PDB file of C-alpha atoms in Angstrom:
ATOM      1  CA  MET A   1     -17.726  -1.194  43.056  1.00  0.00           C
ATOM      2  CA  ALA A   2     -19.480  -3.171  45.777  1.00  0.00           C
ATOM      3  CA  GLY A   3     -16.249  -5.049  46.348  1.00  0.00           C
ATOM      4  CA  LEU A   4     -14.378  -1.774  46.764  1.00  0.00           C
ATOM      5  CA  LEU A   5     -16.734  -1.014  49.657  1.00  0.00           C
ATOM      6  CA  LEU A   6     -16.984  -4.466  51.222  1.00  0.00           C
ATOM      7  CA  VAL A   7     -13.269  -5.322  51.292  1.00  0.00           C
ATOM      8  CA  PRO A   8     -12.084  -2.209  53.201  1.00  0.00           C
ATOM      9  CA  THR A   9     -15.156  -2.479  55.455  1.00  0.00           C
ATOM     10  CA  ALA A  10     -14.254  -6.058  56.399  1.00  0.00           C
ATOM     11  CA  LEU A  11     -10.625  -5.011  56.924  1.00  0.00           C
ATOM     12  CA  ARG A  12     -11.735  -2.139  59.133  1.00  0.00           C
ATOM     13  CA  MET A  13     -13.940  -4.412  61.223  1.00  0.00           C
ATOM     14  CA  SER A  14     -11.033  -6.789  61.702  1.00  0.00           C
ATOM     15  CA  LEU A  15      -8.923  -3.947  63.131  1.00  0.00           C
ATOM     16  CA  ASP A  16     -11.493  -2.060  65.220  1.00  0.00           C
ATOM     17  CA  THR A  17     -14.911  -0.524  64.883  1.00  0.00           C
ATOM     18  CA  GLY A  18     -13.750   3.055  64.626  1.00  0.00           C
ATOM     19  CA  SER A  19     -12.449   3.395  68.160  1.00  0.00           C
ATOM     20  CA  LEU A  20      -9.170   4.794  66.871  1.00  0.00           C
ATOM     21  CA  GLY A  21     -11.046   7.714  65.337  1.00  0.00           C
ATOM     22  CA  LEU A  22      -9.882   7.044  61.767  1.00  0.00           C
ATOM     23  CA  PRO A  23     -12.926   5.481  60.054  1.00  0.00           C
ATOM     24  CA  PHE A  24     -11.661   6.252  56.515  1.00  0.00           C
ATOM     25  CA  LEU A  25      -8.142   4.803  56.789  1.00  0.00           C
ATOM     26  CA  THR A  26      -8.779   1.521  54.966  1.00  0.00           C
ATOM     27  CA  PHE A  27     -10.971   3.151  52.289  1.00  0.00           C
ATOM     28  CA  TRP A  28      -8.262   5.317  50.656  1.00  0.00           C
ATOM     29  CA  PRO A  29      -6.970   2.506  48.375  1.00  0.00           C
ATOM     30  CA  SER A  30     -10.536   1.828  47.213  1.00  0.00           C
ATOM     31  CA  ILE A  31     -10.986   5.480  46.255  1.00  0.00           C
ATOM     32  CA  LEU A  32      -7.686   5.382  44.348  1.00  0.00           C
ATOM     33  CA  ILE A  33      -8.712   2.221  42.463  1.00  0.00           C
ATOM     34  CA  ALA A  34     -12.061   3.809  41.609  1.00  0.00           C
ATOM     35  CA  ALA A  35     -10.255   6.880  40.260  1.00  0.00           C
ATOM     36  CA  LEU A  36      -8.099   4.639  38.057  1.00  0.00           C
ATOM     37  CA  VAL A  37     -11.073   2.691  36.716  1.00  0.00           C
ATOM     38  CA  LEU A  38     -13.892   5.233  36.518  1.00  0.00           C
ATOM     39  CA  GLU A  39     -14.342   8.609  34.863  1.00  0.00           C
ATOM     40  CA  LEU A  40     -13.690  11.632  37.074  1.00  0.00           C
ATOM     41  CA  ARG A  41     -17.313  12.393  37.931  1.00  0.00           C
ATOM     42  CA  PHE A  42     -18.076   8.770  38.860  1.00  0.00           C
ATOM     43  CA  ALA A  43     -14.904   8.534  40.940  1.00  0.00           C
ATOM     44  CA  ALA A  44     -15.965  11.662  42.834  1.00  0.00           C
ATOM     45  CA  ILE A  45     -19.421  10.188  43.447  1.00  0.00           C
ATOM     46  CA  PHE A  46     -17.839   6.966  44.681  1.00  0.00           C
ATOM     47  CA  ALA A  47     -15.640   8.961  47.099  1.00  0.00           C
ATOM     48  CA  LEU A  48     -18.742  10.682  48.538  1.00  0.00           C
ATOM     49  CA  VAL A  49     -20.612   7.385  48.874  1.00  0.00           C
ATOM     50  CA  THR A  50     -17.580   5.838  50.566  1.00  0.00           C
ATOM     51  CA  ALA A  51     -17.321   8.768  52.994  1.00  0.00           C
ATOM     52  CA  PHE A  52     -20.999   8.534  53.906  1.00  0.00           C
ATOM     53  CA  PHE A  53     -20.847   4.733  54.307  1.00  0.00           C
ATOM     54  CA  ALA A  54     -17.661   4.781  56.417  1.00  0.00           C
ATOM     55  CA  GLN A  55     -18.863   7.609  58.642  1.00  0.00           C
ATOM     56  CA  ARG A  56     -22.226   6.016  59.354  1.00  0.00           C
ATOM     57  CA  THR A  57     -20.650   2.592  59.937  1.00  0.00           C
ATOM     58  CA  PHE A  58     -17.570   3.519  61.974  1.00  0.00           C
ATOM     59  CA  GLY A  59     -17.795   7.228  62.744  1.00  0.00           C
ATOM     60  CA  GLY A  60     -20.674   7.279  65.199  1.00  0.00           C
ATOM     61  CA  GLY A  61     -23.412   8.983  63.209  1.00  0.00           C
ATOM     62  CA  ALA A  62     -23.749  11.781  60.685  1.00  0.00           C
ATOM     63  CA  TRP A  63     -20.942  14.281  60.250  1.00  0.00           C
ATOM     64  CA  PHE A  64     -22.782  17.399  61.270  1.00  0.00           C
ATOM     65  CA  HIS A  65     -25.195  15.954  63.812  1.00  0.00           C
ATOM     66  CA  GLU A  66     -23.117  18.030  66.173  1.00  0.00           C
ATOM     67  CA  VAL A  67     -21.059  20.832  64.622  1.00  0.00           C
ATOM     68  CA  THR A  68     -17.707  21.285  66.278  1.00  0.00           C
ATOM     69  CA  THR A  69     -14.396  22.706  65.219  1.00  0.00           C
ATOM     70  CA  ALA A  70     -12.848  19.232  65.230  1.00  0.00           C
ATOM     71  CA  ARG A  71     -15.587  17.801  63.004  1.00  0.00           C
ATOM     72  CA  VAL A  72     -15.262  20.670  60.480  1.00  0.00           C
ATOM     73  CA  ILE A  73     -11.481  20.300  60.360  1.00  0.00           C
ATOM     74  CA  PHE A  74     -11.844  16.539  60.007  1.00  0.00           C
ATOM     75  CA  PHE A  75     -14.300  16.990  57.129  1.00  0.00           C
ATOM     76  CA  LEU A  76     -12.006  19.445  55.349  1.00  0.00           C
ATOM     77  CA  LEU A  77      -9.054  17.096  55.752  1.00  0.00           C
ATOM     78  CA  PHE A  78     -11.090  14.238  54.320  1.00  0.00           C
ATOM     79  CA  ALA A  79     -12.307  16.336  51.365  1.00  0.00           C
ATOM     80  CA  THR A  80      -8.763  17.507  50.620  1.00  0.00           C
ATOM     81  CA  SER A  81      -7.295  14.014  50.855  1.00  0.00           C
ATOM     82  CA  ALA A  82     -10.073  12.442  48.786  1.00  0.00           C
ATOM     83  CA  GLY A  83      -9.739  15.177  46.167  1.00  0.00           C
ATOM     84  CA  MET A  84      -5.982  14.615  45.906  1.00  0.00           C
ATOM     85  CA  ILE A  85      -6.460  10.852  45.592  1.00  0.00           C
ATOM     86  CA  VAL A  86      -9.173  11.172  42.956  1.00  0.00           C
ATOM     87  CA  GLY A  87      -7.157  13.782  41.054  1.00  0.00           C
ATOM     88  CA  THR A  88      -3.992  11.655  41.152  1.00  0.00           C
ATOM     89  CA  GLY A  89      -5.877   8.535  40.058  1.00  0.00           C
ATOM     90  CA  THR A  90      -7.566  10.404  37.215  1.00  0.00           C
ATOM     91  CA  MET A  91      -4.228  11.810  36.038  1.00  0.00           C
ATOM     92  CA  LEU A  92      -2.627   8.348  36.137  1.00  0.00           C
ATOM     93  CA  ARG A  93      -5.587   6.917  34.267  1.00  0.00           C
ATOM     94  CA  ARG A  94      -5.243   9.568  31.550  1.00  0.00           C
ATOM     95  CA  VAL A  95      -1.480   9.003  31.285  1.00  0.00           C
ATOM     96  CA  LEU A  96      -1.928   5.234  30.993  1.00  0.00           C
ATOM     97  CA  ARG A  97      -4.591   5.692  28.343  1.00  0.00           C
ATOM     98  CA  GLU A  98      -2.361   8.055  26.351  1.00  0.00           C
ATOM     99  CA  LEU A  99       0.566   5.616  26.618  1.00  0.00           C
ATOM    100  CA  GLY A 100      -1.694   2.858  25.344  1.00  0.00           C
ATOM    101  CA  GLN A 101      -2.751   5.006  22.407  1.00  0.00           C
ATOM    102  CA  VAL A 102       0.888   5.842  21.625  1.00  0.00           C
ATOM    103  CA  ASN A 103       1.824   2.163  21.652  1.00  0.00           C
ATOM    104  CA  GLU A 104      -1.165   1.318  19.492  1.00  0.00           C
ATOM    105  CA  ARG A 105      -0.251   4.021  16.971  1.00  0.00           C
ATOM    106  CA  GLN A 106       3.364   2.860  16.950  1.00  0.00           C
ATOM    107  CA  GLN A 107       2.320  -0.712  16.228  1.00  0.00           C
ATOM    108  CA  ARG A 108      -0.026   0.496  13.497  1.00  0.00           C
ATOM    109  CA  TYR A 109       2.719   2.634  11.931  1.00  0.00           C
ATOM    110  CA  ASN A 110       5.179  -0.273  12.022  1.00  0.00           C
ATOM    111  CA  THR A 111       2.631  -2.566  10.406  1.00  0.00           C
ATOM    112  CA  GLU A 112       1.898   0.034   7.752  1.00  0.00           C
ATOM    113  CA  LEU A 113       5.622   0.622   7.141  1.00  0.00           C
ATOM    114  CA  ARG A 114       6.271  -3.100   6.665  1.00  0.00           C
ATOM    115  CA  HIS A 115       3.316  -3.329   4.314  1.00  0.00           C
ATOM    116  CA  ARG A 116       4.497  -0.295   2.285  1.00  0.00           C
ATOM    117  CA  VAL A 117       8.052  -1.627   2.015  1.00  0.00           C
ATOM    118  CA  ARG A 118       6.827  -5.068   0.947  1.00  0.00           C
ATOM    119  CA  ASN A 119       4.552  -3.562  -1.706  1.00  0.00           C
ATOM    120  CA  MET A 120       7.325  -1.333  -3.045  1.00  0.00           C
ATOM    121  CA  LEU A 121       9.790  -4.200  -3.253  1.00  0.00           C
ATOM    122  CA  MET A 122       7.224  -6.285  -5.130  1.00  0.00           C
ATOM    123  CA  LEU A 123       6.575  -3.376  -7.484  1.00  0.00           C
ATOM    124  CA  ILE A 124      10.297  -2.824  -8.096  1.00  0.00           C
ATOM    125  CA  GLN A 125      10.679  -6.527  -8.777  1.00  0.00           C
ATOM    126  CA  ALA A 126       7.806  -6.389 -11.261  1.00  0.00           C
ATOM    127  CA  LEU A 127       9.381  -3.397 -13.029  1.00  0.00           C
ATOM    128  CA  ALA A 128      12.809  -5.004 -13.158  1.00  0.00           C
ATOM    129  CA  SER A 129      11.406  -8.249 -14.569  1.00  0.00           C
ATOM    130  CA  ARG A 130      10.526  -6.379 -17.769  1.00  0.00           C
ATOM    131  CA  GLY A 131      14.197  -5.611 -18.362  1.00  0.00           C
ATOM    132  CA  PRO A 132      14.807  -8.150 -21.163  1.00  0.00           C
ATOM    133  CA  LYS A 133      12.204  -6.356 -23.294  1.00  0.00           C
ATOM    134  CA  ALA A 134      14.379  -3.249 -23.545  1.00  0.00           C
ATOM    135  CA  THR A 135      16.362  -2.834 -26.771  1.00  0.00           C
ATOM    136  CA  SER A 136      19.575  -2.040 -24.899  1.00  0.00           C
ATOM    137  CA  PRO A 137      20.869  -1.855 -21.314  1.00  0.00           C
ATOM    138  CA  MET A 138      20.915   1.953 -21.541  1.00  0.00           C
ATOM    139  CA  ASP A 139      17.271   2.070 -22.662  1.00  0.00           C
ATOM    140  CA  PHE A 140      16.321  -0.207 -19.811  1.00  0.00           C
ATOM    141  CA  TYR A 141      18.278   1.953 -17.347  1.00  0.00           C
ATOM    142  CA  LYS A 142      16.544   5.146 -18.511  1.00  0.00           C
ATOM    143  CA  GLU A 143      13.069   3.647 -18.410  1.00  0.00           C
ATOM    144  CA  PHE A 144      13.658   1.896 -15.105  1.00  0.00           C
ATOM    145  CA  SER A 145      15.022   5.109 -13.554  1.00  0.00           C
ATOM    146  CA  LEU A 146      11.884   6.988 -14.605  1.00  0.00           C
ATOM    147  CA  ARG A 147       9.690   4.347 -12.972  1.00  0.00           C
ATOM    148  CA  ILE A 148      11.706   4.487  -9.747  1.00  0.00           C
ATOM    149  CA  GLU A 149      11.311   8.274  -9.739  1.00  0.00           C
ATOM    150  CA  GLY A 150       7.581   7.828 -10.153  1.00  0.00           C
ATOM    151  CA  LEU A 151       7.527   5.387  -7.243  1.00  0.00           C
ATOM    152  CA  ALA A 152       9.428   7.875  -5.075  1.00  0.00           C
ATOM    153  CA  GLU A 153       6.963  10.645  -5.951  1.00  0.00           C
ATOM    154  CA  ALA A 154       4.070   8.330  -5.150  1.00  0.00           C
ATOM    155  CA  SER A 155       5.573   7.540  -1.756  1.00  0.00           C
ATOM    156  CA  ASP A 156       5.998  11.246  -0.988  1.00  0.00           C
ATOM    157  CA  LEU A 157       2.249  11.756  -1.421  1.00  0.00           C
ATOM    158  CA  LEU A 158       1.435   9.277   1.336  1.00  0.00           C
ATOM    159  CA  GLN A 159       2.827  10.002   4.779  1.00  0.00           C
ATOM    160  CA  ILE A 160       2.932   6.957   6.989  1.00  0.00           C
ATOM    161  CA  GLY A 161       0.432   7.251   9.805  1.00  0.00           C
ATOM    162  CA  ALA A 162      -0.716  10.740   8.860  1.00  0.00           C
ATOM    163  CA  GLU A 163      -3.409   9.492   6.546  1.00  0.00           C
ATOM    164  CA  THR A 164      -3.431   5.880   5.494  1.00  0.00           C
ATOM    165  CA  GLU A 165      -6.367   6.436   3.163  1.00  0.00           C
ATOM    166  CA  GLY A 166      -5.932   8.531   0.033  1.00  0.00           C
ATOM    167  CA  ARG A 167      -8.545  11.065  -0.945  1.00  0.00           C
ATOM    168  CA  LEU A 168      -9.804  12.199  -4.300  1.00  0.00           C
ATOM    169  CA  PRO A 169      -9.471  14.723  -5.835  1.00  0.00           C
ATOM    170  CA  GLN A 170      -6.388  15.656  -3.736  1.00  0.00           C
ATOM    171  CA  LEU A 171      -4.425  12.516  -4.562  1.00  0.00           C
ATOM    172  CA  ALA A 172      -5.124  12.741  -8.307  1.00  0.00           C
ATOM    173  CA  ARG A 173      -4.400  16.482  -8.404  1.00  0.00           C
ATOM    174  CA  GLN A 174      -1.011  16.063  -6.712  1.00  0.00           C
ATOM    175  CA  THR A 175      -0.110  13.157  -8.982  1.00  0.00           C
ATOM    176  CA  VAL A 176      -0.827  14.898 -12.289  1.00  0.00           C
ATOM    177  CA  ALA A 177       0.369  18.362 -11.219  1.00  0.00           C
ATOM    178  CA  PRO A 178       3.988  17.919 -12.464  1.00  0.00           C
ATOM    179  CA  PHE A 179       2.635  17.021 -15.939  1.00  0.00           C
ATOM    180  CA  ASP A 180      -0.101  19.659 -16.129  1.00  0.00           C
ATOM    181  CA  ARG A 181       1.802  22.889 -16.673  1.00  0.00           C
ATOM    182  CA  ASP A 182      -0.866  24.520 -18.849  1.00  0.00           C
ATOM    183  CA  GLY A 183      -4.097  23.134 -17.366  1.00  0.00           C
ATOM    184  CA  ARG A 184      -4.849  20.528 -20.014  1.00  0.00           C
ATOM    185  CA  ILE A 185      -5.625  17.741 -17.541  1.00  0.00           C
ATOM    186  CA  ARG A 186      -9.163  18.234 -16.303  1.00  0.00           C
ATOM    187  CA  LEU A 187     -10.353  16.476 -13.133  1.00  0.00           C
ATOM    188  CA  SER A 188     -13.971  15.862 -12.230  1.00  0.00           C
ATOM    189  CA  GLY A 189     -15.665  13.659  -9.664  1.00  0.00           C
ATOM    190  CA  GLU A 190     -17.146  13.564  -6.206  1.00  0.00           C
ATOM    191  CA  PRO A 191     -14.849  13.659  -3.157  1.00  0.00           C
ATOM    192  CA  CYS A 192     -14.169  10.152  -1.907  1.00  0.00           C
ATOM    193  CA  ILE A 193     -11.767   8.072   0.149  1.00  0.00           C
ATOM    194  CA  LEU A 194      -9.674   5.276  -1.325  1.00  0.00           C
ATOM    195  CA  PRO A 195      -8.604   2.115   0.492  1.00  0.00           C
ATOM    196  CA  ALA A 196      -5.017   2.314   1.740  1.00  0.00           C
ATOM    197  CA  ASP A 197      -3.856  -0.535  -0.519  1.00  0.00           C
ATOM    198  CA  SER A 198      -5.103   1.276  -3.630  1.00  0.00           C
ATOM    199  CA  CYS A 199      -3.209   4.545  -3.187  1.00  0.00           C
ATOM    200  CA  ILE A 200       0.271   3.702  -4.489  1.00  0.00           C
ATOM    201  CA  PRO A 201      -0.936   1.431  -7.354  1.00  0.00           C
ATOM    202  CA  LEU A 202      -3.295   4.178  -8.549  1.00  0.00           C
ATOM    203  CA  ILE A 203      -0.649   6.906  -8.238  1.00  0.00           C
ATOM    204  CA  MET A 204       1.826   4.807 -10.198  1.00  0.00           C
ATOM    205  CA  ALA A 205      -0.774   4.030 -12.875  1.00  0.00           C
ATOM    206  CA  LEU A 206      -1.692   7.713 -13.257  1.00  0.00           C
ATOM    207  CA  HIS A 207       2.003   8.619 -13.361  1.00  0.00           C
ATOM    208  CA  GLU A 208       2.467   6.097 -16.174  1.00  0.00           C
ATOM    209  CA  LEU A 209      -0.513   7.471 -18.129  1.00  0.00           C
ATOM    210  CA  CYS A 210       0.770  11.038 -17.721  1.00  0.00           C
ATOM    211  CA  THR A 211       4.250  10.036 -18.889  1.00  0.00           C
ATOM    212  CA  ASN A 212       2.877   8.279 -21.978  1.00  0.00           C
ATOM    213  CA  ALA A 213       0.511  11.166 -22.736  1.00  0.00           C
ATOM    214  CA  ILE A 214       3.434  13.609 -22.802  1.00  0.00           C
ATOM    215  CA  LYS A 215       5.664  11.321 -24.849  1.00  0.00           C
ATOM    216  CA  HIS A 216       3.223   9.895 -27.377  1.00  0.00           C
ATOM    217  CA  GLY A 217      -0.346  10.864 -26.481  1.00  0.00           C
ATOM    218  CA  ALA A 218      -2.650  13.851 -26.204  1.00  0.00           C
ATOM    219  CA  LEU A 219      -0.270  16.026 -24.188  1.00  0.00           C
ATOM    220  CA  SER A 220       2.357  15.747 -26.926  1.00  0.00           C
ATOM    221  CA  LYS A 221       0.190  18.062 -29.094  1.00  0.00           C
ATOM    222  CA  GLU A 222      -0.763  21.647 -28.316  1.00  0.00           C
ATOM    223  CA  ARG A 223      -4.496  21.029 -28.700  1.00  0.00           C
ATOM    224  CA  GLY A 224      -4.533  17.722 -26.887  1.00  0.00           C
ATOM    225  CA  ARG A 225      -6.183  17.357 -23.520  1.00  0.00           C
ATOM    226  CA  VAL A 226      -6.931  14.730 -20.902  1.00  0.00           C
ATOM    227  CA  GLU A 227     -10.061  14.192 -18.848  1.00  0.00           C
ATOM    228  CA  LEU A 228      -9.840  12.270 -15.588  1.00  0.00           C
ATOM    229  CA  SER A 229     -13.256  11.581 -14.083  1.00  0.00           C
ATOM    230  CA  TRP A 230     -14.579   9.226 -11.428  1.00  0.00           C
ATOM    231  CA  PHE A 231     -17.752   8.241  -9.620  1.00  0.00           C
ATOM    232  CA  ILE A 232     -18.875   5.716  -7.034  1.00  0.00           C
ATOM    233  CA  GLY A 233     -21.262   3.031  -8.264  1.00  0.00           C
ATOM    234  CA  SER A 234     -24.750   2.390  -6.989  1.00  0.00           C
ATOM    235  CA  GLY A 235     -23.427  -0.128  -4.457  1.00  0.00           C
ATOM    236  CA  GLY A 236     -21.679   2.691  -2.616  1.00  0.00           C
ATOM    237  CA  SER A 237     -18.260   1.030  -2.401  1.00  0.00           C
ATOM    238  CA  THR A 238     -17.007   0.613  -5.989  1.00  0.00           C
ATOM    239  CA  LEU A 239     -15.067   3.479  -7.537  1.00  0.00           C
ATOM    240  CA  PHE A 240     -14.884   3.808 -11.330  1.00  0.00           C
ATOM    241  CA  LEU A 241     -12.146   6.115 -12.616  1.00  0.00           C
ATOM    242  CA  LEU A 242     -11.771   6.942 -16.308  1.00  0.00           C
ATOM    243  CA  TRP A 243      -8.736   8.447 -18.057  1.00  0.00           C
ATOM    244  CA  THR A 244      -9.577   9.788 -21.537  1.00  0.00           C
ATOM    245  CA  GLU A 245      -7.224  11.463 -24.021  1.00  0.00           C
ATOM    246  CA  LYS A 246      -8.531  13.725 -26.801  1.00  0.00           C
ATOM    247  CA  GLY A 247      -7.009  15.868 -29.526  1.00  0.00           C
ATOM    248  CA  GLY A 248      -3.734  13.982 -29.721  1.00  0.00           C
ATOM    249  CA  PRO A 249      -2.086  12.044 -32.538  1.00  0.00           C
ATOM    250  CA  GLN A 250      -3.655   8.876 -33.851  1.00  0.00           C
ATOM    251  CA  VAL A 251      -3.183   6.111 -31.336  1.00  0.00           C
ATOM    252  CA  LYS A 252      -1.546   2.816 -32.162  1.00  0.00           C
ATOM    253  CA  ALA A 253      -1.150  -0.168 -29.899  1.00  0.00           C
ATOM    254  CA  PRO A 254       2.504  -0.677 -28.884  1.00  0.00           C
ATOM    255  CA  ASP A 255       4.494  -3.361 -30.659  1.00  0.00           C
ATOM    256  CA  ARG A 256       5.948  -4.664 -27.418  1.00  0.00           C
ATOM    257  CA  GLU A 257       5.308  -4.500 -23.713  1.00  0.00           C
ATOM    258  CA  GLY A 258       7.275  -1.848 -21.881  1.00  0.00           C
ATOM    259  CA  LEU A 259       8.155  -1.423 -18.240  1.00  0.00           C
ATOM    260  CA  GLY A 260       4.893   0.396 -17.579  1.00  0.00           C
ATOM    261  CA  THR A 261       2.663  -2.424 -18.789  1.00  0.00           C
ATOM    262  CA  ARG A 262       2.314  -4.033 -15.384  1.00  0.00           C
ATOM    263  CA  LEU A 263       1.329  -0.708 -13.845  1.00  0.00           C
ATOM    264  CA  LEU A 264      -1.775  -0.686 -16.056  1.00  0.00           C
ATOM    265  CA  MET A 265      -2.936  -4.193 -15.241  1.00  0.00           C
ATOM    266  CA  PRO A 266      -5.256  -5.542 -12.519  1.00  0.00           C
ATOM    267  CA  GLN A 267      -3.288  -5.991  -9.306  1.00  0.00           C
ATOM    268  CA  PRO A 268      -3.775  -5.740  -5.540  1.00  0.00           C
ATOM    269  CA  GLY A 269      -5.407  -2.353  -4.996  1.00  0.00           C
ATOM    270  CA  LEU A 270      -6.626  -2.048  -8.604  1.00  0.00           C
ATOM    271  CA  ASP A 271      -9.393  -4.616  -8.911  1.00  0.00           C
ATOM    272  CA  GLY A 272     -10.036  -3.903 -12.571  1.00  0.00           C
ATOM    273  CA  VAL A 273      -8.087  -2.121 -15.321  1.00  0.00           C
ATOM    274  CA  GLU A 274      -9.216  -1.810 -18.943  1.00  0.00           C
ATOM    275  CA  LEU A 275      -6.766  -0.128 -21.337  1.00  0.00           C
ATOM    276  CA  ASN A 276      -8.035   0.702 -24.822  1.00  0.00           C
ATOM    277  CA  PHE A 277      -5.867   2.055 -27.665  1.00  0.00           C
ATOM    278  CA  ASP A 278      -8.706   3.791 -29.502  1.00  0.00           C
ATOM    279  CA  PRO A 279      -7.301   5.497 -32.637  1.00  0.00           C
ATOM    280  CA  ASP A 280      -9.080   8.731 -31.663  1.00  0.00           C
ATOM    281  CA  GLY A 281      -7.615   8.743 -28.171  1.00  0.00           C
ATOM    282  CA  LEU A 282      -6.387   6.323 -25.567  1.00  0.00           C
ATOM    283  CA  TRP A 283      -8.656   5.659 -22.604  1.00  0.00           C
ATOM    284  CA  CYS A 284      -8.203   3.625 -19.469  1.00  0.00           C
ATOM    285  CA  GLU A 285     -10.787   2.661 -16.853  1.00  0.00           C
ATOM    286  CA  PHE A 286      -9.972   1.595 -13.297  1.00  0.00           C
ATOM    287  CA  ARG A 287     -12.229  -0.173 -10.832  1.00  0.00           C
ATOM    288  CA  ILE A 288     -11.435   0.006  -7.116  1.00  0.00           C
ATOM    289  CA  GLU A 289     -13.414  -1.819  -4.456  1.00  0.00           C
ATOM    290  CA  GLY A 290     -13.788  -0.504  -0.931  1.00  0.00           C
ATOM    291  CA  ALA A 291     -13.988   3.217  -1.727  1.00  0.00           C
ATOM    292  CA  LYS A 292     -16.500   5.437   0.015  1.00  0.00           C
ATOM    293  CA  ALA A 293     -17.984   8.828  -0.652  1.00  0.00           C
ATOM    294  CA  LEU A 294     -16.660  11.672   1.448  1.00  0.00           C
ATOM    295  CA  THR A 295     -19.322  13.887   2.951  1.00  0.00           C
ATOM    296  CA  VAL A 296     -18.329  17.538   2.653  1.00  0.00           C
ATOM    297  CA  SER A 297     -19.870  19.844   5.229  1.00  0.00           C
ATOM    298  CA  ALA A 298     -21.353  23.071   3.950  1.00  0.00           C
TER     299      ALA A 298
END
């Protein structure tokens, strides 16, 4: 700021000492630069300081030492000009800041989009690699199509850029809603935020559990039910989520690995997965690092 005063002062002295009657001429660019750099109120203060400094240095004394019509008009012209310069600089500063934010958001969205596409391609590759385990090409096609549908539904739940972090219970409720026509999937747990990388893997895992529960598990029987609960550990950043089936048929471990096996295994975004085929009811526990509790205002 001192430089913005000294440079136009030196330039003014090199031209004349105010004899032309325009002591503020060289100070207008400094006021504009201040408006571009500073907040509005500080730019206005700088304009007043500049006016006082220029008038006392080159204008022959204080403004209203002698009140005349010319001095009043000159003061009003200065105030109007300075106000227009400060206002224009502030507007340009705001526009430049907004353009910077738009570019930053665009770069963030592009990065997120590339990351989502890469993760989905890796997931599709993992699903397709289980193809030889299918008993026939048609069985593989049907199972693979169901998994692709689940992936599409998972993607629909996460809008790029709108909210890169998933939230519980909203994310879990939307995921299980198509399978919970009669309210037999009960959700319980504190509101929390999931890391962005955990959203799609968790959605796909829950989609797989729901599909299996309807086909072979608790939801295949009228009295069967599912409890999905979660809590954040004492460390404050580890989420434990438990899927428990009750009231269904007796559970048996599968004879072979299906396409959904890799969805229920530890992977990027799901730091720990424990799947247990308890005869009384299947249960599956997930561990996710980097979660945080969501404070809900009263």
